[in-house]
Coordinates of C-alpha atoms in Angstrom, one line a residue:
Chain A
X1 CA 97.5 70.3 64.5
X2 CA 95.6 73.5 65.3
X3 CA 92.3 72.1 64.0
X4 CA 92.3 69.1 66.3
X5 CA 89.9 69.3 69.2
X6 CA 91.1 69.3 72.8
X7 CA 90.1 65.6 73.1
X8 CA 92.0 64.7 69.9
X9 CA 95.1 66.6 71.0
X10 CA 94.9 64.9 74.4
X11 CA 94.8 61.4 72.8
X12 CA 97.7 62.4 70.6
X13 CA 99.8 63.4 73.6
X14 CA 98.9 60.2 75.5
X15 CA 99.8 58.1 72.4
X16 CA 103.0 60.1 72.1
X17 CA 102.2 60.9 68.4
X18 CA 103.6 64.3 69.3
X19 CA 104.9 65.9 72.5
X20 CA 103.6 68.8 74.5
X21 CA 106.8 70.7 73.7
X22 CA 106.2 70.2 70.0
X23 CA 102.5 71.2 70.4
X24 CA 103.4 74.2 72.5
X25 CA 106.1 75.4 70.1
X26 CA 103.6 75.1 67.2
X27 CA 101.1 77.4 69.0
X28 CA 103.8 79.8 70.0
X29 CA 104.8 80.1 66.3
X30 CA 101.1 80.7 65.4
X31 CA 100.9 83.5 68.0
X32 CA 104.0 85.0 66.5
X33 CA 102.6 84.8 62.9
X34 CA 99.3 86.4 63.8
X35 CA 100.3 89.3 66.1
X36 CA 98.1 91.6 64.0
X37 CA 95.1 90.4 65.9
X38 CA 96.5 91.8 69.2
X39 CA 94.9 88.9 71.1
X40 CA 97.7 88.6 73.6
X41 CA 99.0 91.2 76.0
X42 CA 101.8 89.0 77.3
X43 CA 103.2 85.8 75.7
X44 CA 105.2 83.6 78.1
X45 CA 107.2 81.3 75.8
X46 CA 109.8 80.2 78.4
X47 CA 107.3 79.4 81.0
X48 CA 105.1 77.6 78.4
X49 CA 108.0 75.4 77.2
X50 CA 109.1 74.6 80.8
X51 CA 105.5 73.6 81.6
X52 CA 105.3 71.6 78.4
X53 CA 108.5 69.7 79.3
X54 CA 107.1 68.9 82.7
X55 CA 103.8 67.8 81.1
X56 CA 105.7 65.4 78.8
X57 CA 107.4 64.0 81.8
X58 CA 104.1 63.5 83.6
X59 CA 102.6 61.8 80.5
X60 CA 105.7 59.5 80.3
X61 CA 105.1 58.6 84.0
X62 CA 101.4 57.8 83.2
X63 CA 100.1 60.5 85.6
X64 CA 98.3 62.7 83.1
X65 CA 94.8 64.0 82.9
X66 CA 93.0 65.3 79.8
X67 CA 94.5 68.8 80.1
X68 CA 98.0 67.7 80.7
X69 CA 100.3 69.2 78.1
X70 CA 97.5 71.2 76.4
X71 CA 98.5 74.8 75.4
X72 CA 95.8 77.2 76.8
X73 CA 95.7 80.9 77.4
X74 CA 94.4 82.9 80.3
X75 CA 92.5 86.1 80.3
X76 CA 94.7 88.8 81.8
X77 CA 92.3 89.2 84.7
X78 CA 93.6 86.1 86.5
X79 CA 96.5 86.8 88.8
X80 CA 99.5 84.6 87.7
X81 CA 102.4 84.4 90.1
X82 CA 105.6 85.9 88.6
X83 CA 103.8 87.0 85.4
X84 CA 102.6 90.5 84.5
X85 CA 98.9 90.7 85.2
X86 CA 97.5 93.9 83.7
X87 CA 93.7 93.5 83.6
X88 CA 93.9 95.5 80.4
X89 CA 94.9 98.7 82.3
X90 CA 97.8 101.1 82.5
X91 CA 97.1 101.0 86.3
X92 CA 98.6 97.4 86.4
X93 CA 101.1 97.7 83.5
X94 CA 103.9 97.1 86.0
X95 CA 102.0 94.6 88.3
X96 CA 103.6 91.2 88.7
X97 CA 101.1 89.1 90.6
X98 CA 102.5 87.8 93.9
X99 CA 100.1 84.8 93.9
X100 CA 98.1 82.6 91.6
X101 CA 94.3 82.8 91.1
X102 CA 92.6 79.5 92.1
X103 CA 91.7 79.0 88.4
X104 CA 95.4 79.3 87.4
X105 CA 96.3 77.0 90.3
X106 CA 93.8 74.4 89.1
X107 CA 95.1 74.4 85.5
X108 CA 98.7 74.1 86.9
X109 CA 97.6 71.1 88.9
X110 CA 96.0 69.5 85.8
X111 CA 99.4 70.1 84.0
X112 CA 98.0 72.5 81.3
X113 CA 100.5 74.7 79.6
X114 CA 100.0 78.5 79.7
X115 CA 100.9 80.2 76.4
X116 CA 100.3 83.7 77.8
X117 CA 97.8 86.3 79.0
X118 CA 95.0 87.5 76.8
X119 CA 93.9 91.0 75.9
X120 CA 90.6 92.4 77.4
X121 CA 88.7 95.5 78.0
X122 CA 90.2 97.5 80.8
X123 CA 89.1 95.9 84.1
X124 CA 86.6 93.9 82.0
X125 CA 84.5 97.1 81.4
X126 CA 83.5 97.1 77.7
X127 CA 81.8 95.2 75.0
X128 CA 84.3 95.6 72.2
X129 CA 87.8 95.2 73.6
X130 CA 88.5 98.8 72.5
X131 CA 88.9 100.1 76.1
X132 CA 92.1 98.0 76.6
X133 CA 95.1 100.2 77.3
X134 CA 97.0 97.7 75.1
X135 CA 94.9 98.5 72.0
X136 CA 91.9 96.9 70.4
X137 CA 91.8 93.2 69.5
X138 CA 90.7 92.4 66.0
X139 CA 88.0 89.9 65.0
X140 CA 89.6 87.1 63.0
X141 CA 86.5 86.9 60.8
X142 CA 87.0 90.5 59.7
X143 CA 89.8 92.5 61.1
X144 CA 87.9 95.8 60.7
X145 CA 85.3 94.6 63.3
X146 CA 85.5 94.1 67.0
X147 CA 85.8 90.7 68.6
X148 CA 83.4 91.7 71.4
X149 CA 84.3 92.1 75.0
X150 CA 85.4 92.1 77.5
X151 CA 87.0 88.6 76.9
X152 CA 87.8 89.7 73.3
X153 CA 91.4 88.4 73.3
X154 CA 90.2 85.0 74.5
X155 CA 87.5 84.8 71.8
X156 CA 89.9 86.0 69.0
X157 CA 92.7 83.6 70.1
X158 CA 90.4 80.5 70.2
X159 CA 88.7 81.4 66.9
X160 CA 92.0 82.0 65.2
X161 CA 93.5 78.9 66.8
X162 CA 96.2 80.8 68.7
X163 CA 95.4 78.6 71.7
X164 CA 93.5 75.3 72.1
X165 CA 91.1 77.0 74.5
X166 CA 91.0 79.9 76.8
X167 CA 89.5 81.3 80.0
X168 CA 87.2 84.3 80.1
X169 CA 85.1 86.1 82.7
X170 CA 81.5 87.3 82.4
X171 CA 80.0 90.1 84.4
X172 CA 77.3 91.2 81.9
X173 CA 78.0 89.0 78.9
X174 CA 81.8 89.2 78.6
X175 CA 82.2 85.5 77.8
X176 CA 79.0 84.9 75.7
X177 CA 79.1 88.1 73.6
X178 CA 82.7 87.7 72.3
X179 CA 82.1 84.0 71.8
X180 CA 79.1 84.8 69.7
X181 CA 80.9 87.5 67.6
X182 CA 83.9 85.3 67.0
X183 CA 82.1 82.0 66.4
X184 CA 83.2 80.0 69.3
X185 CA 81.6 78.2 72.3
X186 CA 81.5 80.1 75.6
X187 CA 80.0 79.2 79.0
X188 CA 79.2 81.5 81.9
X189 CA 78.7 79.2 84.9
X190 CA 76.3 79.7 87.7
X191 CA 77.5 82.4 90.1
X192 CA 79.7 80.7 92.7
X193 CA 80.5 77.6 90.6
X194 CA 84.1 78.8 89.7
X195 CA 86.3 80.5 92.3
X196 CA 86.8 84.2 92.0
X197 CA 89.9 84.1 94.1
X198 CA 92.7 86.0 92.3
X199 CA 90.3 87.0 89.5
X200 CA 90.6 90.8 89.6
X201 CA 87.2 92.1 90.7
X202 CA 84.9 94.4 88.7
X203 CA 81.4 93.7 90.1
X204 CA 81.7 91.1 92.7
X205 CA 78.1 89.9 92.8
X206 CA 78.1 89.4 89.0
X207 CA 81.6 88.3 88.0
X208 CA 82.1 84.7 87.1
X209 CA 84.9 82.9 85.2
X210 CA 84.3 80.2 82.6
X211 CA 85.6 78.4 79.5
X212 CA 85.9 79.7 75.9
X213 CA 86.4 76.8 73.5
X214 CA 85.7 75.5 70.1
X215 CA 83.1 73.0 71.2
X216 CA 80.8 72.0 74.0
X217 CA 82.9 68.9 74.6
X218 CA 86.1 71.0 75.1
X219 CA 84.1 73.4 77.4
X220 CA 83.0 70.4 79.5
X221 CA 86.7 69.4 79.9
X222 CA 87.8 72.9 80.8
X223 CA 84.9 73.5 83.2
X224 CA 85.7 70.2 85.0
X225 CA 89.1 71.6 85.8
X226 CA 87.8 75.1 86.8
X227 CA 84.7 74.3 88.8
X228 CA 84.5 73.5 92.5
X229 CA 84.3 74.9 96.0
X230 CA 87.2 77.2 97.2
X231 CA 87.4 78.3 100.7
X232 CA 89.4 81.3 99.6
X233 CA 86.4 82.8 97.8
X234 CA 83.7 83.6 100.4
X235 CA 80.9 83.4 97.7
X236 CA 82.1 80.1 96.3
X237 CA 79.3 77.5 96.5
X238 CA 80.0 74.2 98.2
X239 CA 78.2 71.7 95.9
X240 CA 79.5 68.6 94.2
X241 CA 80.8 69.0 90.6
X242 CA 79.2 66.5 88.2
X243 CA 81.1 64.7 85.5
X244 CA 80.4 67.1 82.7
X245 CA 81.6 64.9 79.9
X246 CA 79.5 61.9 81.0
X247 CA 76.3 63.9 80.5
X248 CA 77.0 65.1 77.0
X249 CA 75.4 62.2 75.1
X250 CA 72.0 62.3 76.7
X251 CA 69.1 62.5 74.3
X252 CA 67.1 65.7 73.9
X253 CA 63.8 64.0 73.2
X254 CA 61.1 65.7 75.3
X255 CA 63.4 68.7 76.1
X256 CA 61.3 71.8 76.8
X257 CA 62.7 75.0 75.3
X258 CA 61.3 78.3 76.4
X259 CA 61.4 81.2 73.8
X260 CA 60.8 84.5 75.6
X261 CA 59.0 86.9 73.3
X262 CA 61.1 89.7 74.8
X263 CA 64.2 88.1 73.1
X264 CA 62.8 88.1 69.6
X265 CA 61.1 91.5 69.4
X266 CA 62.2 94.9 68.1
X267 CA 65.9 95.6 68.0
X268 CA 66.9 92.1 66.8
X269 CA 68.4 92.1 63.3
X270 CA 66.1 90.2 60.9
X271 CA 68.9 88.1 59.4
X272 CA 70.2 87.2 62.9
X273 CA 66.6 86.2 63.9
X274 CA 66.2 84.1 60.7
X275 CA 69.5 82.3 61.5
X276 CA 68.4 81.6 65.1
X277 CA 65.0 80.3 63.8
X278 CA 66.9 77.7 61.7
X279 CA 69.0 76.7 64.7
X280 CA 66.0 76.3 67.0
X281 CA 64.3 74.2 64.2
X282 CA 67.3 71.9 64.5
X283 CA 66.4 71.3 68.2
X284 CA 62.9 70.4 67.2
X285 CA 64.3 67.7 64.9
X286 CA 66.3 66.5 67.9
X287 CA 63.0 65.9 69.7
X288 CA 62.6 69.2 71.7
X289 CA 59.4 71.0 72.2
X290 CA 59.1 74.8 71.9
X291 CA 57.1 76.8 74.4
X292 CA 56.5 80.5 74.1
X293 CA 57.1 82.3 77.3
X294 CA 57.3 85.9 78.6
X295 CA 59.8 87.5 80.9
X296 CA 58.3 91.0 81.4
X297 CA 61.1 92.5 83.5
X298 CA 64.0 91.7 81.1
X299 CA 63.9 95.2 79.7
X300 CA 64.9 96.6 83.1
X301 CA 68.1 94.6 83.1
X302 CA 70.2 97.3 81.5
X303 CA 69.2 100.2 83.9
X304 CA 69.6 97.9 86.9
X305 CA 72.9 96.6 85.8
X306 CA 74.3 100.1 85.1
X307 CA 73.6 101.0 88.7
X308 CA 74.7 97.7 90.4
X309 CA 77.9 97.0 88.4
X310 CA 79.3 100.6 88.6
X311 CA 78.4 100.7 92.3
X312 CA 80.4 97.5 93.0
X313 CA 83.1 98.7 90.6
X314 CA 83.6 102.0 92.4
X315 CA 84.0 100.1 95.7
X316 CA 86.3 97.4 94.2
X317 CA 88.5 99.8 92.3
X318 CA 89.1 102.1 95.3
X319 CA 92.0 99.7 96.2
X320 CA 94.0 101.2 93.4
X321 CA 95.5 104.1 95.3
X322 CA 99.1 104.3 94.1
X323 CA 100.4 103.2 97.5
X324 CA 100.7 99.4 97.6
X325 CA 101.0 98.3 94.0
X326 CA 100.2 99.5 90.5
X327 CA 100.7 102.9 88.9
X328 CA 101.9 105.9 90.9
X329 CA 101.9 109.4 89.4
X330 CA 105.2 111.4 89.3
X331 CA 106.1 113.8 92.2
X332 CA 102.8 113.9 94.2
X333 CA 102.6 117.1 96.3
X334 CA 100.5 115.5 99.0
X335 CA 98.4 112.4 99.7
X336 CA 95.2 113.6 98.0
X337 CA 97.3 114.5 94.9
X338 CA 98.9 111.1 95.0
X339 CA 95.5 109.3 95.1
X340 CA 93.8 111.6 92.6
X341 CA 96.5 111.8 90.0
X342 CA 97.5 108.1 90.2
X343 CA 93.9 107.1 89.7
X344 CA 93.3 109.8 87.1
X345 CA 96.4 108.9 85.0
X346 CA 96.1 105.1 85.6
X347 CA 92.5 104.5 84.6
X348 CA 91.0 104.9 81.1
X349 CA 87.8 106.7 80.2
X350 CA 85.3 103.9 80.4
X351 CA 86.6 102.8 83.9
X352 CA 86.4 106.4 85.0
X353 CA 82.8 106.7 83.7
X354 CA 81.8 103.7 85.7
X355 CA 83.6 104.8 88.9
X356 CA 81.8 108.2 88.6
X357 CA 78.4 106.5 88.0
X358 CA 78.9 104.1 90.9
X359 CA 80.1 106.8 93.3
X360 CA 77.1 108.9 92.4
X361 CA 74.6 106.0 92.9
X362 CA 76.0 105.3 96.3
X363 CA 76.3 108.9 97.5
X364 CA 74.2 110.4 100.2
X365 CA 70.7 111.1 99.0
X366 CA 70.8 108.9 95.9
X367 CA 71.3 105.5 97.4
X368 CA 67.6 104.6 97.8
X369 CA 66.6 106.0 94.4
X370 CA 69.3 104.1 92.5
X371 CA 71.1 101.4 94.3
X372 CA 68.3 100.0 96.5
X373 CA 65.8 100.4 93.6
X374 CA 68.2 98.5 91.3
X375 CA 68.5 95.7 93.8
X376 CA 64.7 95.4 93.9
X377 CA 64.5 95.3 90.2
X378 CA 67.2 92.6 90.3
X379 CA 64.9 90.5 92.4
X380 CA 62.0 90.9 89.9
X381 CA 64.3 89.9 87.0
X382 CA 65.5 86.9 89.0
X383 CA 61.9 85.9 89.7
X384 CA 61.2 86.0 85.9
X385 CA 63.9 83.4 85.4
X386 CA 62.7 81.2 88.3
X387 CA 59.2 81.3 87.0
X388 CA 60.3 80.5 83.4
X389 CA 62.7 77.7 84.4
X390 CA 60.0 76.0 86.5
X391 CA 58.1 75.2 83.3
X392 CA 60.9 74.8 80.7
X393 CA 64.3 73.1 80.8
X394 CA 66.2 75.7 78.9
X395 CA 65.6 79.2 77.6
X396 CA 66.9 80.0 74.1
X397 CA 67.5 83.4 72.4
X398 CA 70.0 85.6 70.7
X399 CA 73.3 86.6 72.4
X400 CA 73.6 89.9 70.5
X401 CA 71.2 91.9 68.4
X402 CA 73.7 92.0 65.5
X403 CA 76.9 90.4 64.3
X404 CA 80.2 92.2 65.1
X405 CA 80.2 95.9 64.7
X406 CA 83.0 98.0 63.2
X407 CA 86.1 99.1 65.3
X408 CA 85.4 102.6 66.4
X409 CA 81.7 102.5 65.5
X410 CA 80.3 102.7 69.0
X411 CA 83.2 104.3 71.0
X412 CA 81.7 107.8 70.8
X413 CA 78.4 106.7 72.2
X414 CA 78.7 104.7 75.4
X415 CA 75.0 104.2 75.8
X416 CA 74.7 102.6 72.4
X417 CA 77.5 100.3 73.5
X418 CA 75.7 99.4 76.7
X419 CA 72.4 98.6 74.8
X420 CA 74.2 96.0 72.7
X421 CA 74.3 93.8 75.8
X422 CA 70.6 93.7 76.1
X423 CA 70.3 89.8 75.8
X424 CA 73.2 88.9 78.2
X425 CA 73.0 91.2 81.2
X426 CA 69.8 89.8 82.9
X427 CA 71.5 86.4 83.2
X428 CA 74.2 87.8 85.4
X429 CA 71.7 89.7 87.6
X430 CA 69.9 86.4 88.2
X431 CA 73.1 84.4 88.5
X432 CA 72.0 81.5 86.3
X433 CA 74.4 79.8 83.9
X434 CA 74.3 80.5 80.1
X435 CA 76.2 79.5 77.0
X436 CA 76.8 80.9 73.5
X437 CA 77.2 78.4 70.7
X438 CA 77.9 79.0 67.0
X439 CA 74.6 78.9 65.1
X440 CA 75.5 80.1 61.6
X441 CA 76.6 83.2 59.7
X442 CA 75.2 86.4 58.4
X443 CA 77.2 88.0 55.6
X444 CA 80.2 85.9 56.6
X445 CA 80.1 86.9 60.3
X446 CA 79.3 84.4 63.1
X447 CA 76.0 84.4 65.0
X448 CA 75.6 82.9 68.5
X449 CA 72.7 81.1 70.0
X450 CA 72.2 81.6 73.7
X451 CA 71.2 78.7 76.0
X452 CA 70.1 79.7 79.5
X453 CA 69.6 77.1 82.3
X454 CA 68.6 76.8 85.9
X455 CA 71.1 77.3 88.7
X456 CA 73.9 74.6 88.6
X457 CA 72.6 73.1 85.4
X458 CA 75.9 73.5 83.5
X459 CA 75.8 69.7 82.8
X460 CA 72.5 70.0 81.0
X461 CA 73.5 73.1 79.0
X462 CA 76.7 71.4 77.8
X463 CA 74.6 68.3 76.9
X464 CA 72.1 70.6 74.9
X465 CA 75.0 72.3 73.2
X466 CA 76.9 69.1 72.4
X467 CA 73.8 67.4 70.8
X468 CA 73.4 70.4 68.5
X469 CA 77.1 70.2 67.6
X470 CA 76.7 66.6 66.7
X471 CA 74.2 67.5 63.9
X472 CA 75.6 70.8 62.8
X473 CA 79.1 72.0 61.9
X474 CA 79.0 75.7 62.6
X475 CA 81.5 75.3 65.4
X476 CA 84.1 73.8 63.0
X477 CA 84.4 76.8 60.6
X478 CA 87.7 78.6 60.6
X479 CA 88.2 82.2 59.6
X480 CA 90.0 82.8 56.3
X481 CA 93.8 83.2 56.8
X482 CA 93.9 81.0 59.9
X483 CA 93.2 77.6 58.3
Chain B
X1 CA 67.8 113.9 85.1
X2 CA 70.9 115.7 84.0
X3 CA 74.2 116.4 85.8
X4 CA 76.2 119.6 85.6
X5 CA 80.0 120.0 85.3
X6 CA 80.0 121.0 89.0
X7 CA 78.2 117.7 89.9
X8 CA 80.8 115.7 88.0
X9 CA 83.7 117.5 89.8
X10 CA 82.1 116.8 93.1
X11 CA 81.6 113.1 92.3
X12 CA 85.2 112.9 91.0
X13 CA 86.4 114.4 94.3
X14 CA 84.4 111.8 96.3
X15 CA 86.1 109.0 94.2
X16 CA 89.6 110.7 94.5
X17 CA 89.6 110.4 90.7
X18 CA 91.5 113.0 88.6
X19 CA 89.7 113.9 85.4
X20 CA 90.9 116.2 82.7
X21 CA 89.2 119.6 82.6
X22 CA 88.3 119.2 78.9
X23 CA 86.6 115.8 79.6
X24 CA 84.2 117.1 82.3
X25 CA 81.4 118.2 79.9
X26 CA 81.5 114.8 78.2
X27 CA 81.3 112.9 81.5
X28 CA 78.3 115.1 82.5
X29 CA 76.6 114.2 79.2
X30 CA 77.4 110.5 79.5
X31 CA 76.3 110.2 83.1
X32 CA 73.1 112.1 82.3
X33 CA 72.4 109.6 79.5
X34 CA 72.9 106.8 82.0
X35 CA 70.5 108.4 84.5
X36 CA 67.9 108.8 81.7
X37 CA 68.1 105.0 81.1
X38 CA 67.4 104.6 84.8
X39 CA 64.1 106.5 84.8
X40 CA 62.5 103.2 83.5
X41 CA 63.1 101.7 87.0
X42 CA 61.2 104.5 88.7
X43 CA 58.1 103.6 86.8
X44 CA 58.0 100.1 88.3
X45 CA 56.3 99.5 91.7
X46 CA 58.7 97.7 94.0
X47 CA 57.0 98.5 97.3
X48 CA 57.0 94.9 98.6
X49 CA 60.0 93.6 96.8
X50 CA 63.0 92.5 98.9
X51 CA 66.3 93.9 97.5
X52 CA 68.6 91.3 96.1
X53 CA 72.3 91.8 96.9
X54 CA 73.5 88.4 95.8
X55 CA 72.3 85.7 93.4
X56 CA 72.4 82.9 95.9
X57 CA 70.9 84.8 98.8
X58 CA 73.4 82.9 101.0
X59 CA 74.6 84.0 104.4
X60 CA 78.3 84.9 104.7
X61 CA 80.2 81.8 105.4
X62 CA 82.2 81.9 108.6
X63 CA 85.5 80.2 109.4
X64 CA 87.5 79.5 112.5
X65 CA 89.5 82.4 113.8
X66 CA 92.8 80.8 113.0
X67 CA 95.9 81.9 111.2
X68 CA 95.8 80.7 107.6
X69 CA 98.2 83.0 105.8
X70 CA 102.0 83.3 106.3
X71 CA 103.6 86.7 106.3
X72 CA 104.3 87.7 102.7
X73 CA 105.4 91.3 103.5
X74 CA 108.6 91.2 101.4
X75 CA 106.8 89.7 98.4
X76 CA 104.0 92.2 98.6
X77 CA 106.4 95.2 99.1
X78 CA 108.5 94.1 96.2
X79 CA 105.8 95.4 93.8
X80 CA 105.0 98.6 95.7
X81 CA 105.9 102.0 94.2
X82 CA 108.0 103.2 97.1
X83 CA 108.9 101.4 100.4
X84 CA 111.6 101.9 103.0
X85 CA 112.5 99.6 106.0
X86 CA 109.3 97.6 105.5
X87 CA 107.0 100.6 105.3
X88 CA 105.0 102.0 102.4
X89 CA 106.1 105.6 101.7
X90 CA 103.6 108.4 100.8
X91 CA 104.0 112.2 100.8
X92 CA 104.1 113.8 104.3
X93 CA 100.6 113.9 105.8
X94 CA 101.4 115.9 109.0
X95 CA 103.7 118.9 109.0

């Protein structure tokens, strides 16, 4: 049952081969059996079974859609009414969301079943899932390695089949990098495509939610449910949502693929490079044409990101003050002590590091040198994408320089951790959509291929990913012990 | 550029963020490392480049000035650390 695709499960539910209650119980049992991965922060069996029962009723009444009765899991960054929503932090350990994120609301409307809330780096700040207050998630392909982050619980759960599919969010690579390291398909949509309402903010001009699935076809179904204008999100873009599944079967003959030399230079592991070369060759067989391009400002993405994201984070996280919700310290002596200790005790080290960095970058005398400068660099990076995407249909490259690293390996050196996001960060600064799809293995560990498209070209990216998945089977591999 | 322990304490105060004394040196070191990364930006001429605050360069959408939310005070205060008679409680500010 767990190896069936979303489409197959949906057909099984419609044909009443099995019920949503049976399917949901099956996944709840798997979650229970594989707790060692630490993929979930909160499992919601009662809610899931109640939703499954309602879904079965809806199917019986003939009012179902593709997601009705499908057990999915939500990254614990999406506010879920009546359910603990921690964002991976001690700060929100006692926080029961008083309302639903729009993404949650949309899945509820589609009749999907929520199995629980998935582990993540604290406030989505991290590339390994090790900054979670609830402990590191383990990579199902090798439990001594990280699943990536910040949507590490989502990637591990989908890879180990502890949910049919999951949501993630991506500020600097947090969907694509864990998808690559866990061998699944992940899509970061164009900024503004998926509502951010109720998605706990880290860096508001970069954050975007998206699907994490086993195939491009599953991602198309999930994105169909997630995408669309939302008046509750002031940066939501009011544009029609295409039929993502309808576009999957288009031929790739004549597709122009741009290969930026900056993506294949120093720093990229040789075996990963060789694996990607084979994947790109597959596209040539499908009729695509390769074009060498250059994006000279890509190397500036990390410094620009580590000004802009912390600056926005320091502003966004100022709301956690120990007064209205979340953690409050014991016996504060005065108001300053209440703020300072509640925040000091409630936030972990990586979050504090970024708040400090952002506060510094925005402080008097440094604003122009750091924040304004970074915003100008952001423009240059964005122009690189516009120029490249005017001549090619899609840009391809690595997602990560290496396969998954060991748990604990990079925690002592935050800068080394930041540098591992070299291929994903520029995409968020520009705001364009990008995917990671499974493209092979190096020493038994998954490698992801990154596909980057023009603004609002998710349909084309899904098509390009789907066509590859029709002629390869990397996306069907299951980690040992989870078959 | 490198930051001192004093700098870190000042920034932490601006952010109303308590940090453990024994961690101050490590934060100073980490932040200095981040600032080193940023020197790359200073080498790029951006004189005539418009800063980019948002990927879509869109104007803030406006809406009619109408009531759209109901009063959820009780639901919101149910998750607050300390409330009394509909008010959020904090330590005494004025003696």
